[in-house]
PDB file of N, CA and C in Angstrom:
ATOM      1  N   MET A   1     117.591 208.981  39.570  1.00  0.00           N
ATOM      2  CA  MET A   1     117.824 209.706  38.326  1.00  0.00           C
ATOM      3  C   MET A   1     117.762 208.707  37.178  1.00  0.00           C
ATOM      4  N   SER A   2     117.007 209.036  36.150  1.00  0.00           N
ATOM      5  CA  SER A   2     116.838 208.121  35.023  1.00  0.00           C
ATOM      6  C   SER A   2     118.085 208.111  34.141  1.00  0.00           C
ATOM      7  N   SER A   3     118.199 207.064  33.342  1.00  0.00           N
ATOM      8  CA  SER A   3     119.358 206.959  32.451  1.00  0.00           C
ATOM      9  C   SER A   3     119.355 208.063  31.397  1.00  0.00           C
ATOM     10  N   SER A   4     118.159 208.498  30.969  1.00  0.00           N
ATOM     11  CA  SER A   4     118.114 209.579  29.981  1.00  0.00           C
ATOM     12  C   SER A   4     118.595 210.896  30.586  1.00  0.00           C
ATOM     13  N   THR A   5     118.286 211.113  31.865  1.00  0.00           N
ATOM     14  CA  THR A   5     118.763 212.322  32.544  1.00  0.00           C
ATOM     15  C   THR A   5     120.276 212.268  32.709  1.00  0.00           C
ATOM     16  N   LEU A   6     120.795 211.099  33.059  1.00  0.00           N
ATOM     17  CA  LEU A   6     122.248 210.949  33.184  1.00  0.00           C
ATOM     18  C   LEU A   6     122.931 211.212  31.845  1.00  0.00           C
ATOM     19  N   PHE A   7     122.352 210.678  30.778  1.00  0.00           N
ATOM     20  CA  PHE A   7     122.912 210.889  29.447  1.00  0.00           C
ATOM     21  C   PHE A   7     122.887 212.363  29.080  1.00  0.00           C
ATOM     22  N   GLU A   8     121.777 213.039  29.356  1.00  0.00           N
ATOM     23  CA  GLU A   8     121.671 214.471  29.052  1.00  0.00           C
ATOM     24  C   GLU A   8     122.689 215.275  29.841  1.00  0.00           C
ATOM     25  N   ASN A   9     122.879 214.926  31.106  1.00  0.00           N
ATOM     26  CA  ASN A   9     123.863 215.631  31.932  1.00  0.00           C
ATOM     27  C   ASN A   9     125.276 215.409  31.413  1.00  0.00           C
ATOM     28  N   LEU A  10     125.577 214.170  31.050  1.00  0.00           N
ATOM     29  CA  LEU A  10     126.896 213.853  30.518  1.00  0.00           C
ATOM     30  C   LEU A  10     127.113 214.562  29.187  1.00  0.00           C
ATOM     31  N   SER A  11     126.096 214.535  28.350  1.00  0.00           N
ATOM     32  CA  SER A  11     126.187 215.202  27.051  1.00  0.00           C
ATOM     33  C   SER A  11     126.456 216.696  27.223  1.00  0.00           C
ATOM     34  N   GLU A  12     125.740 217.315  28.137  1.00  0.00           N
ATOM     35  CA  GLU A  12     125.934 218.749  28.388  1.00  0.00           C
ATOM     36  C   GLU A  12     127.327 219.037  28.944  1.00  0.00           C
ATOM     37  N   GLN A  13     127.803 218.170  29.832  1.00  0.00           N
ATOM     38  CA  GLN A  13     129.143 218.346  30.401  1.00  0.00           C
ATOM     39  C   GLN A  13     130.205 218.230  29.306  1.00  0.00           C
ATOM     40  N   LEU A  14     130.044 217.268  28.411  1.00  0.00           N
ATOM     41  CA  LEU A  14     131.007 217.112  27.318  1.00  0.00           C
ATOM     42  C   LEU A  14     130.984 218.313  26.383  1.00  0.00           C
ATOM     43  N   LYS A  15     129.800 218.853  26.121  1.00  0.00           N
ATOM     44  CA  LYS A  15     129.706 220.055  25.277  1.00  0.00           C
ATOM     45  C   LYS A  15     130.465 221.213  25.912  1.00  0.00           C
ATOM     46  N   LEU A  16     130.291 221.384  27.216  1.00  0.00           N
ATOM     47  CA  LEU A  16     130.984 222.473  27.917  1.00  0.00           C
ATOM     48  C   LEU A  16     132.495 222.278  27.868  1.00  0.00           C
ATOM     49  N   GLU A  17     132.924 221.038  28.047  1.00  0.00           N
ATOM     50  CA  GLU A  17     134.364 220.761  27.989  1.00  0.00           C
ATOM     51  C   GLU A  17     134.907 221.041  26.588  1.00  0.00           C
ATOM     52  N   PHE A  18     134.146 220.667  25.558  1.00  0.00           N
ATOM     53  CA  PHE A  18     134.585 220.958  24.200  1.00  0.00           C
ATOM     54  C   PHE A  18     134.660 222.468  23.975  1.00  0.00           C
ATOM     55  N   GLN A  19     133.672 223.209  24.468  1.00  0.00           N
ATOM     56  CA  GLN A  19     133.686 224.659  24.301  1.00  0.00           C
ATOM     57  C   GLN A  19     134.943 225.261  24.909  1.00  0.00           C
ATOM     58  N   ASP A  20     135.318 224.806  26.098  1.00  0.00           N
ATOM     59  CA  ASP A  20     136.541 225.311  26.734  1.00  0.00           C
ATOM     60  C   ASP A  20     137.774 224.945  25.913  1.00  0.00           C
ATOM     61  N   LEU A  21     137.835 223.690  25.483  1.00  0.00           N
ATOM     62  CA  LEU A  21     138.971 223.230  24.690  1.00  0.00           C
ATOM     63  C   LEU A  21     139.056 223.986  23.372  1.00  0.00           C
ATOM     64  N   ALA A  22     137.921 224.157  22.711  1.00  0.00           N
ATOM     65  CA  ALA A  22     137.911 224.859  21.428  1.00  0.00           C
ATOM     66  C   ALA A  22     138.345 226.312  21.601  1.00  0.00           C
ATOM     67  N   GLN A  23     137.851 226.961  22.645  1.00  0.00           N
ATOM     68  CA  GLN A  23     138.232 228.357  22.874  1.00  0.00           C
ATOM     69  C   GLN A  23     139.737 228.475  23.097  1.00  0.00           C
ATOM     70  N   ASP A  24     140.297 227.528  23.870  1.00  0.00           N
ATOM     71  CA  ASP A  24     141.754 227.511  24.071  1.00  0.00           C
ATOM     72  C   ASP A  24     142.480 227.302  22.738  1.00  0.00           C
ATOM     73  N   THR A  25     141.946 226.420  21.910  1.00  0.00           N
ATOM     74  CA  THR A  25     142.546 226.156  20.599  1.00  0.00           C
ATOM     75  C   THR A  25     142.491 227.400  19.723  1.00  0.00           C
ATOM     76  N   PHE A  26     141.360 228.099  19.734  1.00  0.00           N
ATOM     77  CA  PHE A  26     141.229 229.312  18.928  1.00  0.00           C
ATOM     78  C   PHE A  26     142.227 230.374  19.392  1.00  0.00           C
ATOM     79  N   GLU A  27     142.398 230.507  20.700  1.00  0.00           N
ATOM     80  CA  GLU A  27     143.381 231.468  21.219  1.00  0.00           C
ATOM     81  C   GLU A  27     144.793 231.083  20.775  1.00  0.00           C
ATOM     82  N   LYS A  28     145.079 229.781  20.800  1.00  0.00           N
ATOM     83  CA  LYS A  28     146.385 229.305  20.333  1.00  0.00           C
ATOM     84  C   LYS A  28     146.577 229.641  18.851  1.00  0.00           C
ATOM     85  N   ILE A  29     145.519 229.463  18.066  1.00  0.00           N
ATOM     86  CA  ILE A  29     145.602 229.758  16.626  1.00  0.00           C
ATOM     87  C   ILE A  29     145.838 231.247  16.405  1.00  0.00           C
ATOM     88  N   TYR A  30     145.126 232.095  17.133  1.00  0.00           N
ATOM     89  CA  TYR A  30     145.355 233.542  16.997  1.00  0.00           C
ATOM     90  C   TYR A  30     146.817 233.882  17.309  1.00  0.00           C
ATOM     91  N   ALA A  31     147.366 233.273  18.355  1.00  0.00           N
ATOM     92  CA  ALA A  31     148.765 233.533  18.719  1.00  0.00           C
ATOM     93  C   ALA A  31     149.702 233.044  17.616  1.00  0.00           C
ATOM     94  N   LEU A  32     149.388 231.889  17.026  1.00  0.00           N
ATOM     95  CA  LEU A  32     150.211 231.382  15.923  1.00  0.00           C
ATOM     96  C   LEU A  32     150.163 232.321  14.720  1.00  0.00           C
ATOM     97  N   ILE A  33     148.981 232.847  14.422  1.00  0.00           N
ATOM     98  CA  ILE A  33     148.857 233.791  13.303  1.00  0.00           C
ATOM     99  C   ILE A  33     149.688 235.038  13.583  1.00  0.00           C
ATOM    100  N   ASP A  34     149.625 235.536  14.807  1.00  0.00           N
ATOM    101  CA  ASP A  34     150.431 236.700  15.178  1.00  0.00           C
ATOM    102  C   ASP A  34     151.920 236.401  14.981  1.00  0.00           C
ATOM    103  N   THR A  35     152.344 235.196  15.356  1.00  0.00           N
ATOM    104  CA  THR A  35     153.740 234.786  15.176  1.00  0.00           C
ATOM    105  C   THR A  35     154.114 234.795  13.698  1.00  0.00           C
ATOM    106  N   ALA A  36     153.234 234.231  12.880  1.00  0.00           N
ATOM    107  CA  ALA A  36     153.513 234.160  11.437  1.00  0.00           C
ATOM    108  C   ALA A  36     153.589 235.545  10.815  1.00  0.00           C
ATOM    109  N   GLU A  37     152.731 236.441  11.268  1.00  0.00           N
ATOM    110  CA  GLU A  37     152.746 237.800  10.720  1.00  0.00           C
ATOM    111  C   GLU A  37     153.990 238.564  11.160  1.00  0.00           C
ATOM    112  N   ALA A  38     154.484 238.256  12.349  1.00  0.00           N
ATOM    113  CA  ALA A  38     155.649 238.970  12.873  1.00  0.00           C
ATOM    114  C   ALA A  38     156.975 238.380  12.372  1.00  0.00           C
ATOM    115  N   ASP A  39     156.982 237.087  12.090  1.00  0.00           N
ATOM    116  CA  ASP A  39     158.223 236.402  11.723  1.00  0.00           C
ATOM    117  C   ASP A  39     158.000 235.569  10.470  1.00  0.00           C
ATOM    118  N   ARG A  40     158.318 236.138   9.350  1.00  0.00           N
ATOM    119  CA  ARG A  40     158.087 235.472   8.057  1.00  0.00           C
ATOM    120  C   ARG A  40     158.802 234.126   7.962  1.00  0.00           C
ATOM    121  N   SER A  41     159.914 233.978   8.644  1.00  0.00           N
ATOM    122  CA  SER A  41     160.682 232.733   8.546  1.00  0.00           C
ATOM    123  C   SER A  41     159.951 231.545   9.170  1.00  0.00           C
ATOM    124  N   ARG A  42     158.938 231.801   9.979  1.00  0.00           N
ATOM    125  CA  ARG A  42     158.192 230.722  10.654  1.00  0.00           C
ATOM    126  C   ARG A  42     156.842 230.433  10.000  1.00  0.00           C
ATOM    127  N   ARG A  43     156.557 231.084   8.890  1.00  0.00           N
ATOM    128  CA  ARG A  43     155.227 230.946   8.284  1.00  0.00           C
ATOM    129  C   ARG A  43     154.891 229.518   7.872  1.00  0.00           C
ATOM    130  N   ASN A  44     155.820 228.811   7.275  1.00  0.00           N
ATOM    131  CA  ASN A  44     155.537 227.431   6.860  1.00  0.00           C
ATOM    132  C   ASN A  44     155.272 226.541   8.072  1.00  0.00           C
ATOM    133  N   GLU A  45     156.087 226.695   9.096  1.00  0.00           N
ATOM    134  CA  GLU A  45     155.920 225.926  10.333  1.00  0.00           C
ATOM    135  C   GLU A  45     154.553 226.206  10.967  1.00  0.00           C
ATOM    136  N   VAL A  46     154.213 227.484  11.066  1.00  0.00           N
ATOM    137  CA  VAL A  46     152.938 227.884  11.666  1.00  0.00           C
ATOM    138  C   VAL A  46     151.780 227.373  10.818  1.00  0.00           C
ATOM    139  N   PHE A  47     151.912 227.467   9.518  1.00  0.00           N
ATOM    140  CA  PHE A  47     150.848 227.015   8.629  1.00  0.00           C
ATOM    141  C   PHE A  47     150.568 225.527   8.843  1.00  0.00           C
ATOM    142  N   THR A  48     151.607 224.745   8.998  1.00  0.00           N
ATOM    143  CA  THR A  48     151.457 223.313   9.258  1.00  0.00           C
ATOM    144  C   THR A  48     150.728 223.078  10.582  1.00  0.00           C
ATOM    145  N   GLN A  49     151.090 223.839  11.602  1.00  0.00           N
ATOM    146  CA  GLN A  49     150.416 223.713  12.894  1.00  0.00           C
ATOM    147  C   GLN A  49     148.942 224.096  12.791  1.00  0.00           C
ATOM    148  N   LEU A  50     148.653 225.154  12.064  1.00  0.00           N
ATOM    149  CA  LEU A  50     147.264 225.593  11.893  1.00  0.00           C
ATOM    150  C   LEU A  50     146.441 224.553  11.149  1.00  0.00           C
ATOM    151  N   ARG A  51     147.028 223.964  10.145  1.00  0.00           N
ATOM    152  CA  ARG A  51     146.321 222.923   9.386  1.00  0.00           C
ATOM    153  C   ARG A  51     145.984 221.742  10.301  1.00  0.00           C
ATOM    154  N   ARG A  52     146.914 221.380  11.172  1.00  0.00           N
ATOM    155  CA  ARG A  52     146.688 220.285  12.123  1.00  0.00           C
ATOM    156  C   ARG A  52     145.558 220.636  13.086  1.00  0.00           C
ATOM    157  N   GLU A  53     145.554 221.864  13.586  1.00  0.00           N
ATOM    158  CA  GLU A  53     144.498 222.298  14.516  1.00  0.00           C
ATOM    159  C   GLU A  53     143.134 222.299  13.826  1.00  0.00           C
ATOM    160  N   ALA A  54     143.088 222.772  12.586  1.00  0.00           N
ATOM    161  CA  ALA A  54     141.825 222.781  11.835  1.00  0.00           C
ATOM    162  C   ALA A  54     141.321 221.360  11.629  1.00  0.00           C
ATOM    163  N   HIS A  55     142.214 220.457  11.328  1.00  0.00           N
ATOM    164  CA  HIS A  55     141.841 219.056  11.125  1.00  0.00           C
ATOM    165  C   HIS A  55     141.272 218.456  12.416  1.00  0.00           C
ATOM    166  N   ASN A  56     141.907 218.748  13.539  1.00  0.00           N
ATOM    167  CA  ASN A  56     141.429 218.232  14.825  1.00  0.00           C
ATOM    168  C   ASN A  56     140.048 218.771  15.167  1.00  0.00           C
ATOM    169  N   ILE A  57     139.833 220.054  14.930  1.00  0.00           N
ATOM    170  CA  ILE A  57     138.523 220.654  15.195  1.00  0.00           C
ATOM    171  C   ILE A  57     137.476 220.047  14.270  1.00  0.00           C
ATOM    172  N   LYS A  58     137.838 219.870  13.010  1.00  0.00           N
ATOM    173  CA  LYS A  58     136.914 219.290  12.032  1.00  0.00           C
ATOM    174  C   LYS A  58     136.393 217.941  12.513  1.00  0.00           C
ATOM    175  N   GLY A  59     137.265 217.138  13.088  1.00  0.00           N
ATOM    176  CA  GLY A  59     136.874 215.813  13.534  1.00  0.00           C
ATOM    177  C   GLY A  59     136.146 215.792  14.860  1.00  0.00           C
ATOM    178  N   SER A  60     136.532 216.654  15.775  1.00  0.00           N
ATOM    179  CA  SER A  60     135.963 216.579  17.128  1.00  0.00           C
ATOM    180  C   SER A  60     134.678 217.381  17.305  1.00  0.00           C
ATOM    181  N   ALA A  61     134.522 218.483  16.626  1.00  0.00           N
ATOM    182  CA  ALA A  61     133.357 219.354  16.850  1.00  0.00           C
ATOM    183  C   ALA A  61     132.026 218.628  16.647  1.00  0.00           C
ATOM    184  N   PRO A  62     131.829 217.920  15.549  1.00  0.00           N
ATOM    185  CA  PRO A  62     130.535 217.239  15.378  1.00  0.00           C
ATOM    186  C   PRO A  62     130.274 216.184  16.450  1.00  0.00           C
ATOM    187  N   THR A  63     131.330 215.534  16.914  1.00  0.00           N
ATOM    188  CA  THR A  63     131.191 214.514  17.946  1.00  0.00           C
ATOM    189  C   THR A  63     130.603 215.088  19.224  1.00  0.00           C
ATOM    190  N   TYR A  64     130.908 216.335  19.499  1.00  0.00           N
ATOM    191  CA  TYR A  64     130.446 216.988  20.729  1.00  0.00           C
ATOM    192  C   TYR A  64     129.214 217.852  20.505  1.00  0.00           C
ATOM    193  N   GLY A  65     128.580 217.714  19.365  1.00  0.00           N
ATOM    194  CA  GLY A  65     127.332 218.428  19.130  1.00  0.00           C
ATOM    195  C   GLY A  65     127.473 219.776  18.459  1.00  0.00           C
ATOM    196  N   PHE A  66     128.584 219.998  17.758  1.00  0.00           N
ATOM    197  CA  PHE A  66     128.820 221.261  17.068  1.00  0.00           C
ATOM    198  C   PHE A  66     129.116 221.009  15.582  1.00  0.00           C
ATOM    199  N   PRO A  67     128.123 220.498  14.848  1.00  0.00           N
ATOM    200  CA  PRO A  67     128.374 220.172  13.438  1.00  0.00           C
ATOM    201  C   PRO A  67     128.735 221.386  12.580  1.00  0.00           C
ATOM    202  N   ALA A  68     128.195 222.554  12.899  1.00  0.00           N
ATOM    203  CA  ALA A  68     128.515 223.748  12.110  1.00  0.00           C
ATOM    204  C   ALA A  68     129.998 224.097  12.239  1.00  0.00           C
ATOM    205  N   ILE A  69     130.535 223.968  13.435  1.00  0.00           N
ATOM    206  CA  ILE A  69     131.960 224.251  13.634  1.00  0.00           C
ATOM    207  C   ILE A  69     132.800 223.239  12.870  1.00  0.00           C
ATOM    208  N   GLY A  70     132.364 221.989  12.868  1.00  0.00           N
ATOM    209  CA  GLY A  70     133.071 220.969  12.095  1.00  0.00           C
ATOM    210  C   GLY A  70     133.078 221.291  10.617  1.00  0.00           C
ATOM    211  N   GLN A  71     131.962 221.781  10.113  1.00  0.00           N
ATOM    212  CA  GLN A  71     131.859 222.137   8.694  1.00  0.00           C
ATOM    213  C   GLN A  71     132.751 223.339   8.366  1.00  0.00           C
ATOM    214  N   ILE A  72     132.750 224.326   9.238  1.00  0.00           N
ATOM    215  CA  ILE A  72     133.602 225.508   9.018  1.00  0.00           C
ATOM    216  C   ILE A  72     135.072 225.096   9.051  1.00  0.00           C
ATOM    217  N   ALA A  73     135.431 224.229   9.992  1.00  0.00           N
ATOM    218  CA  ALA A  73     136.818 223.751  10.082  1.00  0.00           C
ATOM    219  C   ALA A  73     137.193 222.973   8.819  1.00  0.00           C
ATOM    220  N   HIS A  74     136.250 222.210   8.288  1.00  0.00           N
ATOM    221  CA  HIS A  74     136.490 221.479   7.040  1.00  0.00           C
ATOM    222  C   HIS A  74     136.771 222.464   5.895  1.00  0.00           C
ATOM    223  N   ARG A  75     135.975 223.520   5.835  1.00  0.00           N
ATOM    224  CA  ARG A  75     136.191 224.535   4.784  1.00  0.00           C
ATOM    225  C   ARG A  75     137.508 225.279   4.991  1.00  0.00           C
ATOM    226  N   LEU A  76     137.868 225.518   6.254  1.00  0.00           N
ATOM    227  CA  LEU A  76     139.159 226.140   6.539  1.00  0.00           C
ATOM    228  C   LEU A  76     140.286 225.243   6.050  1.00  0.00           C
ATOM    229  N   GLU A  77     140.186 223.970   6.354  1.00  0.00           N
ATOM    230  CA  GLU A  77     141.218 223.031   5.917  1.00  0.00           C
ATOM    231  C   GLU A  77     141.314 223.007   4.385  1.00  0.00           C
ATOM    232  N   SER A  78     140.171 222.996   3.721  1.00  0.00           N
ATOM    233  CA  SER A  78     140.159 223.030   2.248  1.00  0.00           C
ATOM    234  C   SER A  78     140.774 224.324   1.729  1.00  0.00           C
ATOM    235  N   TYR A  79     140.416 225.443   2.355  1.00  0.00           N
ATOM    236  CA  TYR A  79     140.986 226.736   1.957  1.00  0.00           C
ATOM    237  C   TYR A  79     142.506 226.713   2.112  1.00  0.00           C
ATOM    238  N   MET A  80     142.966 226.192   3.230  1.00  0.00           N
ATOM    239  CA  MET A  80     144.399 226.177   3.492  1.00  0.00           C
ATOM    240  C   MET A  80     145.144 225.328   2.465  1.00  0.00           C
ATOM    241  N   ASN A  81     144.471 224.318   1.932  1.00  0.00           N
ATOM    242  CA  ASN A  81     145.095 223.482   0.901  1.00  0.00           C
ATOM    243  C   ASN A  81     145.299 224.240  -0.408  1.00  0.00           C
ATOM    244  N   THR A  82     144.589 225.359  -0.579  1.00  0.00           N
ATOM    245  CA  THR A  82     144.753 226.155  -1.800  1.00  0.00           C
ATOM    246  C   THR A  82     145.775 227.283  -1.639  1.00  0.00           C
ATOM    247  N   CYS A  83     146.188 227.529  -0.430  1.00  0.00           N
ATOM    248  CA  CYS A  83     147.134 228.620  -0.158  1.00  0.00           C
ATOM    249  C   CYS A  83     148.551 228.163  -0.485  1.00  0.00           C
ATOM    250  N   GLU A  84     149.220 228.953  -1.312  1.00  0.00           N
ATOM    251  CA  GLU A  84     150.577 228.585  -1.699  1.00  0.00           C
ATOM    252  C   GLU A  84     151.630 229.532  -1.125  1.00  0.00           C
ATOM    253  N   GLU A  85     151.306 230.805  -1.090  1.00  0.00           N
ATOM    254  CA  GLU A  85     152.303 231.802  -0.699  1.00  0.00           C
ATOM    255  C   GLU A  85     152.203 232.222   0.766  1.00  0.00           C
ATOM    256  N   HIS A  86     151.098 231.885   1.421  1.00  0.00           N
ATOM    257  CA  HIS A  86     150.866 232.296   2.808  1.00  0.00           C
ATOM    258  C   HIS A  86     150.955 233.820   2.942  1.00  0.00           C
ATOM    259  N   THR A  87     150.143 234.478   2.160  1.00  0.00           N
ATOM    260  CA  THR A  87     150.133 235.940   2.124  1.00  0.00           C
ATOM    261  C   THR A  87     149.377 236.508   3.325  1.00  0.00           C
ATOM    262  N   LEU A  88     149.479 237.810   3.492  1.00  0.00           N
ATOM    263  CA  LEU A  88     148.730 238.486   4.546  1.00  0.00           C
ATOM    264  C   LEU A  88     147.231 238.254   4.377  1.00  0.00           C
ATOM    265  N   GLN A  89     146.776 238.235   3.143  1.00  0.00           N
ATOM    266  CA  GLN A  89     145.361 237.970   2.877  1.00  0.00           C
ATOM    267  C   GLN A  89     144.975 236.565   3.359  1.00  0.00           C
ATOM    268  N   ASP A  90     145.867 235.594   3.158  1.00  0.00           N
ATOM    269  CA  ASP A  90     145.601 234.232   3.645  1.00  0.00           C
ATOM    270  C   ASP A  90     145.456 234.205   5.162  1.00  0.00           C
ATOM    271  N   TRP A  91     146.367 234.888   5.841  1.00  0.00           N
ATOM    272  CA  TRP A  91     146.315 234.907   7.316  1.00  0.00           C
ATOM    273  C   TRP A  91     145.039 235.600   7.792  1.00  0.00           C
ATOM    274  N   ASN A  92     144.652 236.675   7.120  1.00  0.00           N
ATOM    275  CA  ASN A  92     143.410 237.363   7.494  1.00  0.00           C
ATOM    276  C   ASN A  92     142.187 236.480   7.253  1.00  0.00           C
ATOM    277  N   SER A  93     142.195 235.736   6.173  1.00  0.00           N
ATOM    278  CA  SER A  93     141.082 234.819   5.899  1.00  0.00           C
ATOM    279  C   SER A  93     141.010 233.725   6.960  1.00  0.00           C
ATOM    280  N   ILE A  94     142.147 233.186   7.323  1.00  0.00           N
ATOM    281  CA  ILE A  94     142.175 232.157   8.374  1.00  0.00           C
ATOM    282  C   ILE A  94     141.621 232.733   9.677  1.00  0.00           C
ATOM    283  N   ARG A  95     142.017 233.946   9.967  1.00  0.00           N
ATOM    284  CA  ARG A  95     141.512 234.607  11.187  1.00  0.00           C
ATOM    285  C   ARG A  95     139.983 234.729  11.137  1.00  0.00           C
ATOM    286  N   ARG A  96     139.432 235.035   9.975  1.00  0.00           N
ATOM    287  CA  ARG A  96     137.967 235.147   9.840  1.00  0.00           C
ATOM    288  C   ARG A  96     137.282 233.799  10.046  1.00  0.00           C
ATOM    289  N   PHE A  97     137.890 232.735   9.549  1.00  0.00           N
ATOM    290  CA  PHE A  97     137.346 231.395   9.802  1.00  0.00           C
ATOM    291  C   PHE A  97     137.285 231.126  11.309  1.00  0.00           C
ATOM    292  N   ILE A  98     138.366 231.455  12.004  1.00  0.00           N
ATOM    293  CA  ILE A  98     138.420 231.214  13.446  1.00  0.00           C
ATOM    294  C   ILE A  98     137.402 232.093  14.168  1.00  0.00           C
ATOM    295  N   ASP A  99     137.278 233.339  13.747  1.00  0.00           N
ATOM    296  CA  ASP A  99     136.267 234.238  14.325  1.00  0.00           C
ATOM    297  C   ASP A  99     134.875 233.623  14.207  1.00  0.00           C
ATOM    298  N   THR A 100     134.577 233.075  13.047  1.00  0.00           N
ATOM    299  CA  THR A 100     133.261 232.494  12.807  1.00  0.00           C
ATOM    300  C   THR A 100     133.032 231.274  13.700  1.00  0.00           C
ATOM    301  N   MET A 101     134.028 230.407  13.802  1.00  0.00           N
ATOM    302  CA  MET A 101     133.888 229.227  14.682  1.00  0.00           C
ATOM    303  C   MET A 101     133.717 229.650  16.127  1.00  0.00           C
ATOM    304  N   SER A 102     134.464 230.661  16.535  1.00  0.00           N
ATOM    305  CA  SER A 102     134.356 231.152  17.907  1.00  0.00           C
ATOM    306  C   SER A 102     132.961 231.673  18.202  1.00  0.00           C
ATOM    307  N   ARG A 103     132.388 232.400  17.251  1.00  0.00           N
ATOM    308  CA  ARG A 103     131.018 232.908  17.424  1.00  0.00           C
ATOM    309  C   ARG A 103     130.023 231.757  17.519  1.00  0.00           C
ATOM    310  N   CYS A 104     130.245 230.704  16.776  1.00  0.00           N
ATOM    311  CA  CYS A 104     129.351 229.533  16.841  1.00  0.00           C
ATOM    312  C   CYS A 104     129.351 228.882  18.216  1.00  0.00           C
ATOM    313  N   LEU A 105     130.462 228.950  18.906  1.00  0.00           N
ATOM    314  CA  LEU A 105     130.535 228.395  20.259  1.00  0.00           C
ATOM    315  C   LEU A 105     129.602 229.140  21.217  1.00  0.00           C
ATOM    316  N   GLU A 106     129.371 230.393  20.935  1.00  0.00           N
ATOM    317  CA  GLU A 106     128.574 231.230  21.835  1.00  0.00           C
ATOM    318  C   GLU A 106     127.080 231.058  21.635  1.00  0.00           C
ATOM    319  N   LEU A 107     126.662 230.387  20.579  1.00  0.00           N
ATOM    320  CA  LEU A 107     125.239 230.217  20.284  1.00  0.00           C
ATOM    321  C   LEU A 107     124.603 229.178  21.173  1.00  0.00           C
TER     322      LEU A 107
END
């Protein structure tokens, strides 16, 4: 087996692992959003966790061959920096960002 074939196999394996990890992260984010919508007292805590998850995705997605997801995560992080009240509209917008990243994983 040539070194280029080994590299391609490794690259593909890493992409698959990232897809699994990202999907798990997106599910975690959806659960956090549900928590924030159900319990207003936890909104600041959840928002901080979501910002951390968006930052992690922003950094890791391009490394694994998903630059579009990294860009969307960057925009999500920027959007979250403008949110002050953590309104229902903010949570719905965050959910749409995650929906879009999730769809990108399927391409």
